Amino acid sequence: MTDGTNPPSNPQPEPAPGNGGYGFPPVPPAPAAGYGYPPGAPAPGGGGFGPPPAVPPAGGYGYPQPGATPGAQPGPYQQAPAPGAPQQQEWAQGLPNMGAPTPPGGPAPGLPGPFVPQSDQPDWEAMADRSAAEKRKKRLWMIGGAVTVLALLAGGGTFLLLGGGDKGKDDKADDNPSPTVSASPSPSGSKSKTPVDNTPTVKDDPTSIRDRSGKAPLKMGPDAGVFPIDKRFEIRTKGNENSYAESEKRVVDTAKSFTVSARVWARSAKGRQTAVSQGNEKTSSFELGLDQVNGKPAWVFRVQTGDQGADATTVVVAGDSPKMEKTFVELTGTYDAERKLVALYVNGKKTGESPVPGVFQAPGPLELARARHEDKWTSPWNGAMDSIQTYDALLSPAQIDTLKAGRVDASTKPTGSWLLY
């Protein structure tokens, strides 16, 4: 049966009587070629449409074997070459892995005709290329490893040179009584800072507050003490006659221009309280603190112009702040000896000024938390204070504004400073 279309090959002749085609044992074929190929003179014993003969023919599967000897039997589906026709060898050109031509006399016994034995020799050129590629890869790995090691060594050396290995070294806190050593100069060439000693009290005398700028320590009374708060220290007083601190001699020359400042904290805004003063056994030359003005609490800077300490010769400059008690406030009083003016600054801002004929020059010591009036100690301070400073000069408003952070003025050295932070 067919599908109705004619094959493109030539018509197939009927098998001769007695021919064994179509799968039967072969007999000498009639003078006709294989299926679909042009007729030619078959070699004696050539096969028809059945399986190949027991002895392998010289050709196979339609490809003539170059160099085949005359009389060799062609394989199935192969046309035997005509006698005297030249052998075609162009078929082997361009086919991969086909090896050398079949030697004269046909292929070696035991090998099928259509396949050619391949050489047992390895591809030395390919092996050499692979070996060279692996050597290059190994060399690149070695170079990369060496560069990595050098980079790690260089980085470790830099880390050690910059002091990165001091992680276990404990830094002292700013509120540690021991002297604080400044950092070493930076690589940019900046100058190292002068070591700062934050010790609040005199060495071997915890009852005396150390003067950071001069030689005027303040001896504390039995009910006063210095306490650490965060990174600073403050003196606390209880508002009684035994809660104070004083110097041995005068610190401020009130006959000349001067500035006195302190950061204060009042437990209560009631009554008259003095944070800083200086005078003699009879009266105070100046007082910086808290008082009642027109029935309301106010910050005051009071100076005495007469040697008797009378109220008639007292001049007061007042000011206020949003909160008067239980909060820290920076108070600064100034005396301008040339212009004969006294002024008060609250948190760096001027709150008022007043003219005076001069300020009484008392030879007495500087006092904290009390004042002298009519031969008696009066107006004790109930609270705390720190950053107490005195200057033998009139500071400008811009300089005073820098004091509110608890620092000294950089352009003018104070004559005394206590409990700075």
Coordinates of C-alpha atoms in Angstrom, one line a residue:
M1 CA 0.0 0.0 0.0
T2 CA 1.1 3.6 -0.6
D3 CA -0.2 7.0 0.4
G4 CA -0.9 7.8 -3.3
T5 CA 2.3 9.6 -4.0
N6 CA 5.0 8.1 -6.1
P7 CA 8.5 7.9 -4.7
P8 CA 11.1 10.0 -6.5
S9 CA 13.2 7.0 -7.2
N10 CA 13.2 4.8 -10.4
P11 CA 10.6 2.0 -10.7
Q12 CA 11.7 -1.1 -9.0
P13 CA 11.9 -4.3 -11.1
E14 CA 10.2 -7.4 -10.0
P15 CA 12.5 -9.9 -8.5
A16 CA 13.6 -12.7 -10.8
P17 CA 12.2 -16.1 -10.1
G18 CA 14.1 -17.8 -7.4
N19 CA 15.6 -14.5 -6.1
G20 CA 15.4 -14.3 -2.3
G21 CA 14.7 -10.5 -1.8
Y22 CA 12.5 -9.1 0.9
G23 CA 14.2 -10.8 3.7
F24 CA 14.8 -14.3 2.4
P25 CA 18.2 -15.8 2.1
P26 CA 20.1 -14.2 -0.7
V27 CA 20.7 -15.8 -4.0
P28 CA 22.7 -14.4 -6.9
P29 CA 20.7 -11.3 -7.8
A30 CA 19.5 -10.5 -11.2
P31 CA 21.4 -7.8 -13.1
A32 CA 19.6 -5.0 -11.2
A33 CA 20.8 -2.5 -8.7
G34 CA 19.7 -1.9 -5.1
Y35 CA 16.6 0.1 -4.1
G36 CA 16.4 3.4 -5.9
Y37 CA 19.9 3.6 -7.3
P38 CA 20.7 3.5 -11.0
P39 CA 21.5 0.0 -12.3
G40 CA 25.0 -1.1 -12.6
A41 CA 27.0 -4.2 -13.0
P42 CA 26.9 -5.9 -9.6
A43 CA 29.8 -7.8 -8.3
P44 CA 29.4 -11.5 -8.1
G45 CA 27.6 -12.5 -4.9
G46 CA 26.3 -8.9 -4.4
G47 CA 23.3 -8.7 -2.0
G48 CA 19.8 -7.6 -2.8
F49 CA 17.3 -6.2 -0.3
G50 CA 18.1 -8.6 2.5
P51 CA 20.7 -8.5 5.2
P52 CA 24.3 -8.3 4.2
P53 CA 26.2 -11.4 3.4
A54 CA 28.3 -13.1 6.1
V55 CA 31.5 -11.8 4.7
P56 CA 31.7 -8.0 5.1
P57 CA 31.7 -6.3 1.7
A58 CA 34.2 -3.7 0.8
G59 CA 31.7 -0.8 0.8
G60 CA 28.7 -0.1 3.0
Y61 CA 25.6 2.0 3.5
G62 CA 25.9 3.7 0.1
Y63 CA 29.4 5.2 0.4
P64 CA 32.0 3.6 -1.9
Q65 CA 35.3 2.8 -0.1
P66 CA 38.2 4.4 -1.7
G67 CA 40.9 2.0 -2.8
A68 CA 38.6 -1.0 -3.0
T69 CA 40.0 -3.8 -5.0
P70 CA 38.3 -5.0 -8.1
G71 CA 35.9 -7.9 -7.5
A72 CA 35.1 -6.9 -3.9
Q73 CA 31.5 -7.2 -3.1
P74 CA 29.6 -3.9 -2.5
G75 CA 27.6 -3.6 0.7
P76 CA 23.9 -3.3 0.7
Y77 CA 22.4 -0.2 -0.9
Q78 CA 25.7 0.4 -2.6
Q79 CA 26.4 0.6 -6.3
A80 CA 29.4 -1.3 -7.5
P81 CA 31.8 0.8 -9.5
A82 CA 31.8 0.1 -13.2
P83 CA 34.9 -1.7 -14.5
G84 CA 37.6 0.8 -15.3
A85 CA 35.9 3.7 -13.6
P86 CA 38.1 6.0 -11.4
Q87 CA 37.7 5.6 -7.7
Q88 CA 35.9 8.5 -6.0
Q89 CA 37.7 9.7 -2.9
E90 CA 36.2 13.2 -2.5
W91 CA 33.5 11.8 -0.1
A92 CA 36.1 11.5 2.7
Q93 CA 37.1 15.2 2.5
G94 CA 35.5 17.4 5.2
L95 CA 34.0 14.6 7.3
P96 CA 35.1 14.6 10.9
N97 CA 36.8 11.8 12.7
M98 CA 36.8 9.5 9.8
G99 CA 40.4 8.6 9.9
A100 CA 42.7 7.4 7.1
P101 CA 41.4 5.7 3.9
T102 CA 40.7 2.0 4.0
P103 CA 43.9 0.2 3.1
P104 CA 44.1 -1.8 -0.1
G105 CA 42.2 -5.1 0.1
G106 CA 39.3 -3.7 2.2
P107 CA 38.9 -3.0 5.9
A108 CA 40.6 -5.1 8.5
P109 CA 38.7 -8.3 9.3
G110 CA 36.1 -7.9 12.1
L111 CA 35.4 -4.2 11.5
P112 CA 32.2 -3.1 9.8
G113 CA 32.5 -1.4 6.4
P114 CA 31.0 2.0 7.1
F115 CA 33.2 2.9 10.1
V116 CA 36.9 3.6 9.9
P117 CA 39.2 2.8 12.8
Q118 CA 40.4 5.9 14.7
S119 CA 43.9 6.6 15.7
D120 CA 44.9 5.8 19.3
Q121 CA 47.3 8.8 19.6
P122 CA 46.1 11.5 22.0
D123 CA 45.6 15.1 20.9
W124 CA 48.9 16.5 22.2
E125 CA 48.2 20.1 21.1
A126 CA 44.8 20.2 23.0
M127 CA 46.5 18.7 26.1
A128 CA 49.3 21.3 25.9
D129 CA 46.7 24.1 25.6
R130 CA 44.9 22.9 28.7
S131 CA 48.1 22.5 30.7
A132 CA 49.2 26.1 29.8
A133 CA 45.7 27.4 30.7
E134 CA 45.9 25.7 34.1
K135 CA 49.4 27.1 34.8
R136 CA 48.2 30.6 33.9
K137 CA 45.2 30.2 36.3
K138 CA 47.4 28.9 39.1
R139 CA 49.9 31.8 38.6
L140 CA 47.0 34.3 38.7
W141 CA 45.7 32.8 42.0
M142 CA 49.2 33.0 43.5
I143 CA 49.6 36.6 42.5
G144 CA 46.1 37.5 43.9
G145 CA 46.9 35.7 47.2
A146 CA 50.2 37.6 47.5
V147 CA 48.5 41.0 46.9
T148 CA 45.9 40.2 49.5
V149 CA 48.4 39.2 52.1
L150 CA 50.4 42.4 51.5
A151 CA 47.3 44.5 51.8
L152 CA 46.3 42.9 55.1
L153 CA 49.8 43.4 56.5
A154 CA 49.8 47.0 55.4
G155 CA 46.4 47.6 56.9
G156 CA 47.4 45.9 60.2
G157 CA 50.5 48.1 60.4
T158 CA 48.5 51.2 59.8
F159 CA 46.0 50.2 62.5
L160 CA 48.7 49.7 65.0
L161 CA 50.4 52.9 64.1
L162 CA 47.2 54.9 64.6
G163 CA 46.6 53.3 68.0
G164 CA 43.7 51.0 67.1
G165 CA 44.9 48.4 69.5
D166 CA 44.2 50.3 72.6
K167 CA 40.6 49.2 72.8
G168 CA 41.1 47.6 76.3
K169 CA 42.5 50.9 77.7
D170 CA 39.9 52.5 80.0
D171 CA 39.3 56.2 79.5
K172 CA 38.7 58.3 82.6
A173 CA 35.4 60.1 83.0
D174 CA 35.3 63.8 83.0
D175 CA 34.0 63.8 86.5
N176 CA 36.9 61.8 87.8
P177 CA 38.9 63.8 90.4
S178 CA 42.1 62.7 88.9
P179 CA 43.8 65.1 86.4
T180 CA 42.6 64.7 82.8
V181 CA 45.3 64.3 80.2
S182 CA 44.5 65.8 76.8
A183 CA 44.7 63.8 73.6
S184 CA 47.9 63.6 71.6
P185 CA 48.3 65.9 68.6
S186 CA 46.2 64.9 65.6
P187 CA 47.9 63.8 62.3
S188 CA 46.9 67.2 60.8
G189 CA 49.4 68.9 62.9
S190 CA 47.1 70.7 65.4
K191 CA 48.6 71.7 68.7
S192 CA 47.9 69.6 71.7
K193 CA 45.8 71.1 74.5
T194 CA 47.1 71.9 77.9
P195 CA 46.3 69.2 80.4
V196 CA 43.2 70.1 82.4
D197 CA 43.0 69.3 86.1
N198 CA 39.4 68.9 87.1
T199 CA 40.0 68.1 90.7
P200 CA 37.5 70.2 92.7
T201 CA 39.3 70.4 96.0
V202 CA 42.8 71.1 97.2
K203 CA 45.1 68.1 97.3
D204 CA 45.0 66.5 100.8
D205 CA 42.3 68.9 101.9
P206 CA 38.8 67.9 100.7
T207 CA 37.3 70.8 102.7
S208 CA 38.9 73.5 100.5
I209 CA 37.7 74.3 97.0
R210 CA 40.6 74.6 94.6
D211 CA 41.2 77.8 92.8
R212 CA 41.7 76.9 89.1
S213 CA 43.1 80.3 88.1
G214 CA 45.0 81.7 91.1
K215 CA 46.0 80.9 94.7
A216 CA 42.8 81.6 96.6
P217 CA 41.2 78.3 97.8
L218 CA 37.8 78.6 99.5
K219 CA 37.6 76.9 102.9
M220 CA 34.1 75.3 103.4
G221 CA 32.1 75.4 106.6
P222 CA 31.0 72.2 108.3
D223 CA 27.6 72.2 106.7
A224 CA 28.8 72.8 103.1
G225 CA 30.2 70.2 100.7
V226 CA 31.3 69.5 97.1
F227 CA 29.3 66.9 95.1
P228 CA 29.8 65.4 91.6
I229 CA 26.9 65.9 89.2
D230 CA 27.3 64.3 85.8
K231 CA 30.6 65.6 84.5
R232 CA 30.9 68.6 86.9
F233 CA 31.1 69.4 90.6
E234 CA 29.0 71.8 92.7
I235 CA 29.0 73.2 96.2
R236 CA 25.8 72.7 98.2
T237 CA 24.8 74.8 101.1
K238 CA 21.9 74.4 103.6
G239 CA 21.1 78.0 104.2
N240 CA 22.4 78.2 107.8
E241 CA 25.4 80.0 109.5
N242 CA 27.6 76.9 109.2
S243 CA 27.0 76.4 105.5
Y244 CA 29.5 78.6 103.5
A245 CA 33.0 78.9 101.9
E246 CA 35.5 81.7 102.1
S247 CA 39.0 82.7 101.0
E248 CA 41.8 83.8 103.3
K249 CA 42.3 87.2 101.7
R250 CA 40.8 89.6 99.2
V251 CA 40.3 88.4 95.7
V252 CA 38.5 91.4 94.0
D253 CA 39.8 94.9 94.1
T254 CA 36.5 96.8 94.2
A255 CA 38.2 100.2 93.7
K256 CA 38.8 99.2 90.1
S257 CA 36.7 97.7 87.3
F258 CA 35.7 94.1 88.0
T259 CA 33.4 91.3 87.0
V260 CA 32.0 88.5 89.2
S261 CA 29.9 85.6 88.0
A262 CA 28.4 82.3 89.3
R263 CA 25.9 79.7 88.1
V264 CA 23.4 79.4 90.9
W265 CA 20.5 77.1 91.9
A266 CA 18.1 78.2 94.7
R267 CA 15.9 75.7 96.5
S268 CA 13.4 78.5 97.2
A269 CA 13.0 82.0 95.9
K270 CA 11.8 83.4 99.2
G271 CA 13.8 85.9 101.3
R272 CA 17.2 87.5 100.8
Q273 CA 20.0 85.1 99.8
T274 CA 23.6 85.9 98.8
A275 CA 25.6 83.6 96.5
V276 CA 28.9 85.5 96.2
S277 CA 30.1 88.5 98.2
Q278 CA 33.2 90.3 99.5
G279 CA 33.6 92.8 102.3
N280 CA 35.1 93.3 105.7
E281 CA 34.0 92.6 109.3
K282 CA 31.4 95.3 109.2
T283 CA 29.8 95.2 105.7
S284 CA 30.0 93.8 102.2
S285 CA 31.4 95.7 99.2
F286 CA 29.1 93.8 96.8
E287 CA 26.5 91.0 96.9
L288 CA 25.3 88.8 94.0
G289 CA 22.2 86.7 94.6
L290 CA 18.5 86.7 95.2
D291 CA 16.2 89.2 97.0
Q292 CA 12.6 90.6 97.1
V293 CA 12.1 93.6 94.9
N294 CA 8.7 95.3 95.0
G295 CA 7.3 92.3 96.7
K296 CA 8.6 89.8 94.0
P297 CA 11.6 87.6 93.9
A298 CA 14.4 89.0 91.7
W299 CA 18.1 88.4 90.9
V300 CA 20.2 91.3 92.3
F301 CA 23.6 92.8 92.2
R302 CA 24.0 95.0 95.2
V303 CA 27.0 97.3 95.9
Q304 CA 27.9 99.4 98.9
T305 CA 29.3 102.9 98.3
G306 CA 29.9 103.9 101.9
D307 CA 32.1 102.4 104.5
Q308 CA 29.4 102.1 107.1
G309 CA 27.1 99.8 105.2
A310 CA 24.0 101.9 105.5
D311 CA 20.9 101.2 103.4
A312 CA 21.1 104.8 102.1
T313 CA 24.4 104.1 100.4
T314 CA 23.4 100.8 98.9
V315 CA 22.7 100.6 95.1
V316 CA 20.8 97.6 93.7
V317 CA 20.4 96.4 90.1
A318 CA 17.7 93.7 89.6
G319 CA 16.5 91.3 87.0
D320 CA 14.4 88.2 86.7
S321 CA 14.1 84.9 84.7
P322 CA 11.2 82.7 83.7
K323 CA 11.9 80.3 86.6
M324 CA 13.5 81.6 89.8
E325 CA 13.9 78.4 91.8
K326 CA 15.2 74.9 91.4
T327 CA 16.9 75.7 88.1
F328 CA 20.4 76.8 87.2
V329 CA 20.8 80.5 86.3
E330 CA 24.0 82.3 85.3
L331 CA 24.4 85.6 87.2
T332 CA 27.1 88.1 86.4
G333 CA 27.7 91.5 88.0
T334 CA 30.0 94.2 86.6
Y335 CA 31.5 97.5 87.7
D336 CA 32.8 100.0 85.2
A337 CA 35.2 102.2 87.3
E338 CA 35.6 104.7 84.4
R339 CA 31.9 105.3 83.8
K340 CA 30.9 104.6 87.4
L341 CA 28.2 102.1 86.4
V342 CA 27.1 98.8 87.8
A343 CA 25.2 96.2 85.7
L344 CA 23.5 92.8 86.1
Y345 CA 23.4 90.0 83.5
V346 CA 21.1 87.0 83.8
N347 CA 22.0 84.1 81.5
G348 CA 24.3 86.4 79.5
K349 CA 21.7 89.1 78.9
K350 CA 21.8 92.5 80.6
T351 CA 18.8 93.1 82.8
G352 CA 19.7 96.6 84.1
E353 CA 22.4 99.0 85.1
S354 CA 22.8 101.9 87.5
P355 CA 25.2 104.8 88.2
V356 CA 27.2 104.8 91.4
P357 CA 29.7 107.2 93.0
G358 CA 32.1 104.3 93.5
V359 CA 32.2 101.0 95.3
F360 CA 33.5 100.6 98.9
Q361 CA 37.0 99.0 98.9
A362 CA 36.8 96.4 101.6
P363 CA 39.9 94.4 102.4
G364 CA 38.0 91.3 103.5
P365 CA 37.8 87.8 101.9
L366 CA 35.6 86.5 99.2
E367 CA 32.5 84.7 100.6
L368 CA 30.2 82.0 99.1
A369 CA 26.6 81.5 100.5
R370 CA 26.6 84.5 102.9
A371 CA 27.2 88.3 103.3
R372 CA 28.2 90.7 106.0
H373 CA 25.8 93.3 107.3
E374 CA 26.1 95.4 110.4
D375 CA 28.8 93.2 111.8
K376 CA 26.8 90.0 111.3
W377 CA 26.6 87.2 108.8
T378 CA 23.3 87.4 106.9
S379 CA 21.3 86.2 103.8
P380 CA 22.6 82.5 103.7
W381 CA 22.2 80.7 100.4
N382 CA 20.0 77.6 100.4
G383 CA 20.9 75.6 97.3
A384 CA 23.9 75.0 95.1
M385 CA 26.3 76.7 92.7
D386 CA 29.3 76.2 90.4
S387 CA 31.4 78.0 87.8
I388 CA 32.3 80.8 90.2
Q389 CA 34.7 83.4 88.5
T390 CA 36.1 86.8 89.2
Y391 CA 37.9 89.2 86.8
D392 CA 39.9 92.3 87.6
A393 CA 38.5 93.8 84.4
L394 CA 35.1 94.8 82.9
L395 CA 34.0 92.1 80.5
S396 CA 32.1 93.1 77.4
P397 CA 28.5 91.8 76.8
A398 CA 29.9 89.4 74.2
Q399 CA 32.4 88.0 76.7
I400 CA 29.8 87.7 79.4
D401 CA 27.6 85.7 77.0
T402 CA 30.2 83.0 76.8
L403 CA 30.3 82.5 80.5
K404 CA 26.8 81.0 80.7
A405 CA 28.1 77.6 79.5
G406 CA 30.4 77.5 82.5
R407 CA 33.6 78.4 80.7
V408 CA 36.1 81.2 81.4
D409 CA 36.7 84.0 78.9
A410 CA 39.5 83.1 76.6
S411 CA 40.8 86.6 76.1
T412 CA 40.9 87.6 79.8
K413 CA 42.4 85.5 82.6
P414 CA 40.3 85.3 85.7
T415 CA 41.8 86.3 89.0
G416 CA 39.9 83.3 90.5
S417 CA 37.8 80.4 89.3
W418 CA 36.2 77.6 91.2
L419 CA 34.2 74.5 90.2
L420 CA 34.5 75.0 86.5
Y421 CA 33.2 72.4 84.1

